Amino acid sequence: MHILIVGTGYVGLVTGACFAEMGHTVTCLDIDENKILQLQQGKVPIFEPGLNELVKRNLEQKRLRFTTNYQQAVESSIVCFIAVPTPSKSDGSCDISFVETAARHVAKYMNGYKIIVNKSTVPVGTANRVAEVIREERGNSVLFDVVSNPEFLKEGAAVQDCLKPDRILIGSSSQKAIDIMKEIYAPFTLNHDRLLVMDTLSAEMTKYAANAMLALRISFMNEIAEVCKKVGANVNEIRKGIGSDSRIGYSFLYPGVGYGGSCFPKDVRALIAVAKNVGCDPLILQATDEVNEKQKQMMGKKILGYFASRGGVKNKTIGIWGLSFKPDTDDMREAPSLVLIEALLEAGAHLRLFDPVSIPKAKTLLKNSPHITWCESEFQAAQGSDAIALLTEWKQFRLVDFQLVKKEMKGIAFFDGRNQYKPLDMKEKGFDYISIGVPDQLQTSKWP
Ligand SMILES: NC(=O)c1ccc[n+]([C@@H]2O[C@H](COP(=O)([O-])OP(=O)(O)OC[C@H]3O[C@@H](n4cnc5c(N)ncnc54)[C@H](O)[C@@H]3O)[C@@H](O)[C@H]2O)c1
């Protein structure tokens, strides 16, 4: 099948490469000429495990191509997926203008029946709006269907998620479109049927509900962690205790420094806006967002609190391990590290920053500052540091030579934003170890 993917970002590029891998002929289109130029040469502009090989192989075998030319791309494809950004507006609602613009461009060059597929995460009713945009552009001169096919891949495991999806949602009331979509996804469902067919409104709502539920679990655990710390309980035990209940399960029960990334924060806010727009009072969704905002500030407050009785954080050196919003990705969008870095710079600290892959992206987001040193390893980030803060649980931080780390450091404070280590072990190694939701007596005797 000839497929067009409009928008060659985390979702579009991964989806396009996976469709090509399954034997489809795929054109990936983007308005970013530089990105397309790089991709045409087999250079993948994002970090995603397994993606480089997939792109290279399918490019070489000519099942995958990259272009900025809408006309050629639309004319040669039957199905046009739209995977462009849907950022938050200033009031939190979802800006679907990128989707509308992409749909308008596709409409312009439609030369026969086409299926336009919304893969971007969009508010309920957007499939209808896309159909309206196409009619505005072309009147009744073209035959088409608009399908909602939200994406559930996780950055960091996007290729695997795309090749082996838990489920594939198809929102449509057109049997012709449903049959073609089933054909596209047939290679992904050989093992067992993973297709869920429903109306477009329900498909659009399912995506938001799924992300809101996951974000809710994280905020819930962050709130429980705060209570744990105050009452002397250990949130790490609570996580195991409740996760073992099959009705709850273990996933997404880790307390931390707050959720970030390009999806959860904006999608929760967009769903709040959708709910309010129809006269609902989304109390749980609002609390999810508020708890997360508070959680992102928490690490900065802990560090400032620790140094308050040690001469203040001004001119102290803090090493930060991990910048991306989660491991195995270079995505820095809404990363909690950005909030911490801003707070510490404002307080006059010097920062030594290390991340295995996201430093180039972090450099574009952070203003050049004489108080930032970019480091090439966790040990370099530790050099001369009064404290270390771990923000992203990259695997390479799991088994670290802490004797070496301590030798490099000036101070002994270790702030663990992902509860990666055993408090008593860290205490024995000589650290003032401060993690999330663990009472002070279990972490350090020196905590004020
Ligand atoms: N990133 C994720 O993990 C993830 C997961 C599921 C769903 N989503 C959703 O998928 C959508 C895309 O997200 P992303 O992370 O891939 O975004 P992204 O920012 O990585 O990529 C989007 C791409 O679209 C391009 N673009 C913008 N306007 C265009 C146009 N008119 N024509 C052609 N290209 C255009 C941009 O240049 C960019 O390369 C969003 O709605 C997002 O919420 C993202």
PDB file of N, CA, C and O in Angstrom, residues 189-229:
ATOM      1  N   THR A 189      -0.728  -7.481  13.143  1.00  0.00           N
ATOM      2  CA  THR A 189      -1.708  -8.181  13.982  1.00  0.00           C
ATOM      3  C   THR A 189      -1.733  -9.690  13.679  1.00  0.00           C
ATOM      4  O   THR A 189      -2.729 -10.359  13.947  1.00  0.00           O
ATOM      5  N   LEU A 190      -0.631 -10.199  13.102  1.00  0.00           N
ATOM      6  CA  LEU A 190      -0.605 -11.619  12.722  1.00  0.00           C
ATOM      7  C   LEU A 190      -0.760 -12.520  13.949  1.00  0.00           C
ATOM      8  O   LEU A 190      -1.456 -13.524  13.917  1.00  0.00           O
ATOM      9  N   ASN A 191      -0.124 -12.116  15.031  1.00  0.00           N
ATOM     10  CA  ASN A 191      -0.109 -12.912  16.251  1.00  0.00           C
ATOM     11  C   ASN A 191      -1.500 -13.022  16.890  1.00  0.00           C
ATOM     12  O   ASN A 191      -1.981 -14.082  17.217  1.00  0.00           O
ATOM     13  N   HIS A 192      -2.157 -11.922  17.059  1.00  0.00           N
ATOM     14  CA  HIS A 192      -3.563 -11.927  17.490  1.00  0.00           C
ATOM     15  C   HIS A 192      -4.180 -10.588  17.116  1.00  0.00           C
ATOM     16  O   HIS A 192      -3.465  -9.609  16.879  1.00  0.00           O
ATOM     17  N   ASP A 193      -5.507 -10.578  17.077  1.00  0.00           N
ATOM     18  CA  ASP A 193      -6.173  -9.356  16.632  1.00  0.00           C
ATOM     19  C   ASP A 193      -6.027  -8.261  17.682  1.00  0.00           C
ATOM     20  O   ASP A 193      -6.345  -8.457  18.847  1.00  0.00           O
ATOM     21  N   ARG A 194      -5.492  -7.152  17.269  1.00  0.00           N
ATOM     22  CA  ARG A 194      -5.306  -6.054  18.222  1.00  0.00           C
ATOM     23  C   ARG A 194      -6.107  -4.832  17.811  1.00  0.00           C
ATOM     24  O   ARG A 194      -5.886  -3.734  18.297  1.00  0.00           O
ATOM     25  N   LEU A 195      -6.984  -5.014  16.832  1.00  0.00           N
ATOM     26  CA  LEU A 195      -7.711  -3.855  16.299  1.00  0.00           C
ATOM     27  C   LEU A 195      -8.990  -3.591  17.075  1.00  0.00           C
ATOM     28  O   LEU A 195      -9.780  -4.500  17.317  1.00  0.00           O
ATOM     29  N   LEU A 196      -9.168  -2.342  17.458  1.00  0.00           N
ATOM     30  CA  LEU A 196     -10.428  -1.943  18.089  1.00  0.00           C
ATOM     31  C   LEU A 196     -11.062  -0.909  17.174  1.00  0.00           C
ATOM     32  O   LEU A 196     -10.460   0.138  16.913  1.00  0.00           O
ATOM     33  N   VAL A 197     -12.229  -1.221  16.677  1.00  0.00           N
ATOM     34  CA  VAL A 197     -12.903  -0.273  15.778  1.00  0.00           C
ATOM     35  C   VAL A 197     -14.032   0.408  16.545  1.00  0.00           C
ATOM     36  O   VAL A 197     -14.801  -0.252  17.246  1.00  0.00           O
ATOM     37  N   MET A 198     -14.075   1.711  16.439  1.00  0.00           N
ATOM     38  CA  MET A 198     -15.114   2.480  17.144  1.00  0.00           C
ATOM     39  C   MET A 198     -15.392   3.758  16.359  1.00  0.00           C
ATOM     40  O   MET A 198     -14.794   3.989  15.305  1.00  0.00           O
ATOM     41  N   ASP A 199     -16.293   4.581  16.867  1.00  0.00           N
ATOM     42  CA  ASP A 199     -16.569   5.846  16.164  1.00  0.00           C
ATOM     43  C   ASP A 199     -15.415   6.824  16.413  1.00  0.00           C
ATOM     44  O   ASP A 199     -14.630   6.652  17.350  1.00  0.00           O
ATOM     45  N   THR A 200     -15.317   7.853  15.582  1.00  0.00           N
ATOM     46  CA  THR A 200     -14.161   8.773  15.666  1.00  0.00           C
ATOM     47  C   THR A 200     -14.127   9.510  17.013  1.00  0.00           C
ATOM     48  O   THR A 200     -13.059   9.687  17.600  1.00  0.00           O
ATOM     49  N   LEU A 201     -15.300   9.906  17.516  1.00  0.00           N
ATOM     50  CA  LEU A 201     -15.309  10.683  18.764  1.00  0.00           C
ATOM     51  C   LEU A 201     -14.751   9.836  19.913  1.00  0.00           C
ATOM     52  O   LEU A 201     -13.959  10.311  20.731  1.00  0.00           O
ATOM     53  N   SER A 202     -15.159   8.569  19.952  1.00  0.00           N
ATOM     54  CA  SER A 202     -14.683   7.695  21.031  1.00  0.00           C
ATOM     55  C   SER A 202     -13.182   7.418  20.887  1.00  0.00           C
ATOM     56  O   SER A 202     -12.464   7.340  21.891  1.00  0.00           O
ATOM     57  N   ALA A 203     -12.711   7.260  19.652  1.00  0.00           N
ATOM     58  CA  ALA A 203     -11.277   7.011  19.448  1.00  0.00           C
ATOM     59  C   ALA A 203     -10.476   8.227  19.930  1.00  0.00           C
ATOM     60  O   ALA A 203      -9.460   8.086  20.623  1.00  0.00           O
ATOM     61  N   GLU A 204     -10.937   9.417  19.579  1.00  0.00           N
ATOM     62  CA  GLU A 204     -10.228  10.638  19.997  1.00  0.00           C
ATOM     63  C   GLU A 204     -10.211  10.751  21.522  1.00  0.00           C
ATOM     64  O   GLU A 204      -9.192  11.072  22.137  1.00  0.00           O
ATOM     65  N   MET A 205     -11.349  10.435  22.126  1.00  0.00           N
ATOM     66  CA  MET A 205     -11.465  10.542  23.591  1.00  0.00           C
ATOM     67  C   MET A 205     -10.635   9.467  24.287  1.00  0.00           C
ATOM     68  O   MET A 205     -10.058   9.715  25.359  1.00  0.00           O
ATOM     69  N   THR A 206     -10.545   8.280  23.675  1.00  0.00           N
ATOM     70  CA  THR A 206      -9.770   7.185  24.299  1.00  0.00           C
ATOM     71  C   THR A 206      -8.318   7.596  24.518  1.00  0.00           C
ATOM     72  O   THR A 206      -7.725   7.321  25.561  1.00  0.00           O
ATOM     73  N   LYS A 207      -7.739   8.248  23.521  1.00  0.00           N
ATOM     74  CA  LYS A 207      -6.326   8.641  23.637  1.00  0.00           C
ATOM     75  C   LYS A 207      -6.119   9.587  24.827  1.00  0.00           C
ATOM     76  O   LYS A 207      -5.195   9.420  25.627  1.00  0.00           O
ATOM     77  N   TYR A 208      -6.981  10.589  24.946  1.00  0.00           N
ATOM     78  CA  TYR A 208      -6.840  11.527  26.069  1.00  0.00           C
ATOM     79  C   TYR A 208      -7.075  10.823  27.403  1.00  0.00           C
ATOM     80  O   TYR A 208      -6.377  11.067  28.387  1.00  0.00           O
ATOM     81  N   ALA A 209      -8.089   9.946  27.432  1.00  0.00           N
ATOM     82  CA  ALA A 209      -8.405   9.251  28.690  1.00  0.00           C
ATOM     83  C   ALA A 209      -7.228   8.366  29.108  1.00  0.00           C
ATOM     84  O   ALA A 209      -6.886   8.286  30.290  1.00  0.00           O
ATOM     85  N   ALA A 210      -6.584   7.715  28.126  1.00  0.00           N
ATOM     86  CA  ALA A 210      -5.442   6.837  28.441  1.00  0.00           C
ATOM     87  C   ALA A 210      -4.299   7.661  29.039  1.00  0.00           C
ATOM     88  O   ALA A 210      -3.742   7.308  30.088  1.00  0.00           O
ATOM     89  N   ASN A 211      -3.959   8.761  28.396  1.00  0.00           N
ATOM     90  CA  ASN A 211      -2.844   9.570  28.906  1.00  0.00           C
ATOM     91  C   ASN A 211      -3.177  10.187  30.263  1.00  0.00           C
ATOM     92  O   ASN A 211      -2.324  10.280  31.145  1.00  0.00           O
ATOM     93  N   ALA A 212      -4.434  10.613  30.417  1.00  0.00           N
ATOM     94  CA  ALA A 212      -4.830  11.220  31.696  1.00  0.00           C
ATOM     95  C   ALA A 212      -4.759  10.178  32.814  1.00  0.00           C
ATOM     96  O   ALA A 212      -4.325  10.473  33.926  1.00  0.00           O
ATOM     97  N   MET A 213      -5.154   8.955  32.521  1.00  0.00           N
ATOM     98  CA  MET A 213      -5.109   7.889  33.531  1.00  0.00           C
ATOM     99  C   MET A 213      -3.664   7.615  33.971  1.00  0.00           C
ATOM    100  O   MET A 213      -3.370   7.480  35.162  1.00  0.00           O
ATOM    101  N   LEU A 214      -2.747   7.558  33.000  1.00  0.00           N
ATOM    102  CA  LEU A 214      -1.341   7.301  33.336  1.00  0.00           C
ATOM    103  C   LEU A 214      -0.752   8.463  34.138  1.00  0.00           C
ATOM    104  O   LEU A 214      -0.038   8.258  35.131  1.00  0.00           O
ATOM    105  N   ALA A 215      -1.073   9.683  33.710  1.00  0.00           N
ATOM    106  CA  ALA A 215      -0.580  10.863  34.432  1.00  0.00           C
ATOM    107  C   ALA A 215      -1.158  10.883  35.847  1.00  0.00           C
ATOM    108  O   ALA A 215      -0.452  11.200  36.817  1.00  0.00           O
ATOM    109  N   LEU A 216      -2.422  10.499  35.964  1.00  0.00           N
ATOM    110  CA  LEU A 216      -3.088  10.459  37.270  1.00  0.00           C
ATOM    111  C   LEU A 216      -2.371   9.503  38.226  1.00  0.00           C
ATOM    112  O   LEU A 216      -2.155   9.813  39.403  1.00  0.00           O
ATOM    113  N   ARG A 217      -1.971   8.343  37.724  1.00  0.00           N
ATOM    114  CA  ARG A 217      -1.275   7.368  38.582  1.00  0.00           C
ATOM    115  C   ARG A 217       0.038   7.956  39.098  1.00  0.00           C
ATOM    116  O   ARG A 217       0.411   7.764  40.249  1.00  0.00           O
ATOM    117  N   ILE A 218       0.731   8.695  38.221  1.00  0.00           N
ATOM    118  CA  ILE A 218       2.005   9.293  38.655  1.00  0.00           C
ATOM    119  C   ILE A 218       1.753  10.363  39.724  1.00  0.00           C
ATOM    120  O   ILE A 218       2.388  10.375  40.779  1.00  0.00           O
ATOM    121  N   SER A 219       0.787  11.240  39.460  1.00  0.00           N
ATOM    122  CA  SER A 219       0.499  12.289  40.450  1.00  0.00           C
ATOM    123  C   SER A 219      -0.002  11.684  41.753  1.00  0.00           C
ATOM    124  O   SER A 219       0.331  12.151  42.844  1.00  0.00           O
ATOM    125  N   PHE A 220      -0.797  10.639  41.643  1.00  0.00           N
ATOM    126  CA  PHE A 220      -1.304   9.953  42.839  1.00  0.00           C
ATOM    127  C   PHE A 220      -0.126   9.470  43.685  1.00  0.00           C
ATOM    128  O   PHE A 220      -0.054   9.701  44.894  1.00  0.00           O
ATOM    129  N   MET A 221       0.836   8.805  43.031  1.00  0.00           N
ATOM    130  CA  MET A 221       1.978   8.267  43.781  1.00  0.00           C
ATOM    131  C   MET A 221       2.842   9.394  44.348  1.00  0.00           C
ATOM    132  O   MET A 221       3.417   9.252  45.434  1.00  0.00           O
ATOM    133  N   ASN A 222       2.939  10.501  43.626  1.00  0.00           N
ATOM    134  CA  ASN A 222       3.730  11.614  44.155  1.00  0.00           C
ATOM    135  C   ASN A 222       3.063  12.193  45.403  1.00  0.00           C
ATOM    136  O   ASN A 222       3.743  12.588  46.352  1.00  0.00           O
ATOM    137  N   GLU A 223       1.741  12.215  45.402  1.00  0.00           N
ATOM    138  CA  GLU A 223       1.037  12.713  46.589  1.00  0.00           C
ATOM    139  C   GLU A 223       1.197  11.717  47.751  1.00  0.00           C
ATOM    140  O   GLU A 223       1.464  12.102  48.887  1.00  0.00           O
ATOM    141  N   ILE A 224       1.036  10.435  47.433  1.00  0.00           N
ATOM    142  CA  ILE A 224       1.213   9.402  48.472  1.00  0.00           C
ATOM    143  C   ILE A 224       2.640   9.478  49.039  1.00  0.00           C
ATOM    144  O   ILE A 224       2.848   9.349  50.248  1.00  0.00           O
ATOM    145  N   ALA A 225       3.615   9.740  48.156  1.00  0.00           N
ATOM    146  CA  ALA A 225       5.021   9.807  48.595  1.00  0.00           C
ATOM    147  C   ALA A 225       5.212  10.917  49.625  1.00  0.00           C
ATOM    148  O   ALA A 225       5.918  10.745  50.624  1.00  0.00           O
ATOM    149  N   GLU A 226       4.559  12.038  49.392  1.00  0.00           N
ATOM    150  CA  GLU A 226       4.707  13.175  50.308  1.00  0.00           C
ATOM    151  C   GLU A 226       4.143  12.808  51.685  1.00  0.00           C
ATOM    152  O   GLU A 226       4.752  13.089  52.721  1.00  0.00           O
ATOM    153  N   VAL A 227       2.983  12.135  51.657  1.00  0.00           N
ATOM    154  CA  VAL A 227       2.377  11.720  52.934  1.00  0.00           C
ATOM    155  C   VAL A 227       3.282  10.688  53.612  1.00  0.00           C
ATOM    156  O   VAL A 227       3.531  10.762  54.820  1.00  0.00           O
ATOM    157  N   CYS A 228       3.810   9.734  52.831  1.00  0.00           N
ATOM    158  CA  CYS A 228       4.689   8.698  53.382  1.00  0.00           C
ATOM    159  C   CYS A 228       5.828   9.327  54.174  1.00  0.00           C
ATOM    160  O   CYS A 228       6.107   8.943  55.308  1.00  0.00           O
ATOM    161  N   LYS A 229       6.476  10.277  53.534  1.00  0.00           N
ATOM    162  CA  LYS A 229       7.641  10.910  54.158  1.00  0.00           C
ATOM    163  C   LYS A 229       7.264  11.515  55.514  1.00  0.00           C
ATOM    164  O   LYS A 229       7.991  11.374  56.491  1.00  0.00           O
TER     165      LYS A 229
END
